[in-house]
């Protein structure tokens, strides 16, 4: 079901984004509250449990399918201006995803979530799309980005970055310490390192541009 819904959304946006707005609204409208509740339910799981220890388990595959659906919802959020809560939930409740990224869930899941956050801060629905800074003229998207930026900066101000692994092996974001027996050079995932750095910098940039007082900026 997750895969089918994501596939239909992606094909609709690829074929004709603007004329497809009516179809997307008909498709997602009845599912709006359901998808928001499902987002909260699935992402509040205990991901440290044995069901997620393998990147090939059914639970992990289901979560990957859900991430694919979130990517499709993000694309519809950016390319279509529809008043649907399920399109905004990724921004408004991003703290759920930040918690998962710092958990002991398989690395493939962490990487997909981090790359999804990168698309959020670049306002890009696809890797081949141009950055959508013009979309920030939309008040609701500005509100969403401010919520995401606040959540990211809040965890970064704590010890969140130091808890993140940059590869499935030994490298950590906040440390150059390597696990004995592993090569400390070239062990980190440079794609994820760049994506994480970009998420933090863009969140900081957006927060500064939308801060009311000089004290808040500092």
Coordinates of C-alpha atoms in Angstrom, one line a residue, residues 23-128:
X23 CA -6.1 14.6 -8.6
X24 CA -3.5 14.7 -5.8
X25 CA -6.0 16.6 -3.6
X26 CA -8.7 13.9 -4.3
X27 CA -6.2 11.2 -3.6
X28 CA -4.7 12.6 -0.4
X29 CA -7.7 14.5 1.0
X30 CA -9.5 11.4 2.5
X31 CA -6.1 10.1 3.7
X32 CA -4.9 13.3 5.3
X33 CA -5.7 12.6 8.9
X34 CA -4.8 8.9 8.4
X35 CA -1.4 9.6 7.1
X36 CA -0.6 12.1 9.8
X37 CA -1.6 9.6 12.5
X38 CA 0.4 6.9 10.7
X39 CA 3.4 9.1 10.6
X40 CA 3.3 9.6 14.4
X41 CA 2.6 5.9 15.0
X42 CA 5.3 4.4 12.8
X43 CA 8.0 6.9 13.8
X44 CA 7.4 6.5 17.5
X45 CA 8.4 2.8 17.4
X46 CA 11.3 1.5 19.5
X47 CA 13.8 1.3 16.6
X48 CA 16.4 -0.2 18.9
X49 CA 14.4 -3.4 19.0
X50 CA 15.5 -6.7 17.4
X51 CA 13.1 -6.2 14.5
X52 CA 15.4 -3.5 13.0
X53 CA 18.8 -5.1 13.6
X54 CA 19.1 -6.3 10.0
X55 CA 18.9 -3.9 7.0
X56 CA 17.1 -6.8 5.2
X57 CA 14.3 -7.4 7.7
X58 CA 10.7 -6.9 6.8
X59 CA 10.4 -4.1 9.4
X60 CA 13.3 -2.3 7.8
X61 CA 11.9 -2.7 4.3
X62 CA 8.5 -1.4 5.5
X63 CA 10.2 1.7 6.9
X64 CA 12.1 2.2 3.6
X65 CA 8.8 2.1 1.8
X66 CA 7.4 4.7 4.2
X67 CA 10.5 7.0 3.6
X68 CA 9.7 6.7 -0.2
X69 CA 6.2 7.8 0.6
X70 CA 7.5 10.8 2.6
X71 CA 9.7 11.7 -0.4
X72 CA 6.6 11.7 -2.6
X73 CA 4.7 13.8 -0.1
X74 CA 7.6 16.3 0.0
X75 CA 7.6 16.5 -3.8
X76 CA 3.8 17.3 -3.8
X77 CA 4.3 19.8 -0.9
X78 CA 6.9 21.7 -2.9
X79 CA 5.4 21.5 -6.4
X80 CA 1.8 21.9 -5.4
X81 CA 0.2 24.4 -3.0
X82 CA -2.4 22.2 -1.3
X83 CA -3.8 22.8 2.2
X84 CA -3.1 19.2 3.4
X85 CA -1.6 18.4 6.8
X86 CA 0.0 15.2 5.6
X87 CA 2.3 17.2 3.2
X88 CA 3.5 19.4 6.1
X89 CA 4.0 16.7 8.7
X90 CA 7.6 16.1 7.7
X91 CA 8.4 19.7 8.6
X92 CA 6.2 20.1 11.6
X93 CA 7.2 16.9 13.3
X94 CA 10.8 16.5 12.1
X95 CA 11.9 15.8 15.7
X96 CA 10.7 12.2 15.2
X97 CA 13.1 11.8 12.3
X98 CA 15.9 13.4 14.2
X99 CA 15.4 10.9 17.0
X100 CA 15.5 8.0 14.6
X101 CA 18.7 9.2 13.0
X102 CA 20.5 9.2 16.4
X103 CA 19.2 5.7 17.3
X104 CA 20.8 2.4 16.6
X105 CA 18.7 1.7 13.5
X106 CA 20.4 0.2 10.4
X107 CA 22.6 2.7 8.6
X108 CA 20.7 2.5 5.4
X109 CA 17.7 4.0 7.1
X110 CA 19.7 6.8 8.7
X111 CA 21.2 7.7 5.4
X112 CA 17.8 7.8 3.6
X113 CA 16.4 10.1 6.4
X114 CA 19.4 12.4 6.3
X115 CA 19.2 12.8 2.5
X116 CA 15.4 13.4 2.8
X117 CA 16.2 16.3 5.3
X118 CA 18.6 17.7 2.7
X119 CA 15.8 17.8 0.1
X120 CA 13.7 19.6 2.7
X121 CA 16.2 22.4 3.4
X122 CA 17.0 22.8 -0.3
X123 CA 13.2 22.9 -1.1
X124 CA 13.9 20.3 -3.8
X125 CA 11.6 17.5 -4.6
X126 CA 14.1 15.6 -6.8
X127 CA 17.9 15.4 -7.0
X128 CA 17.7 16.8 -10.6

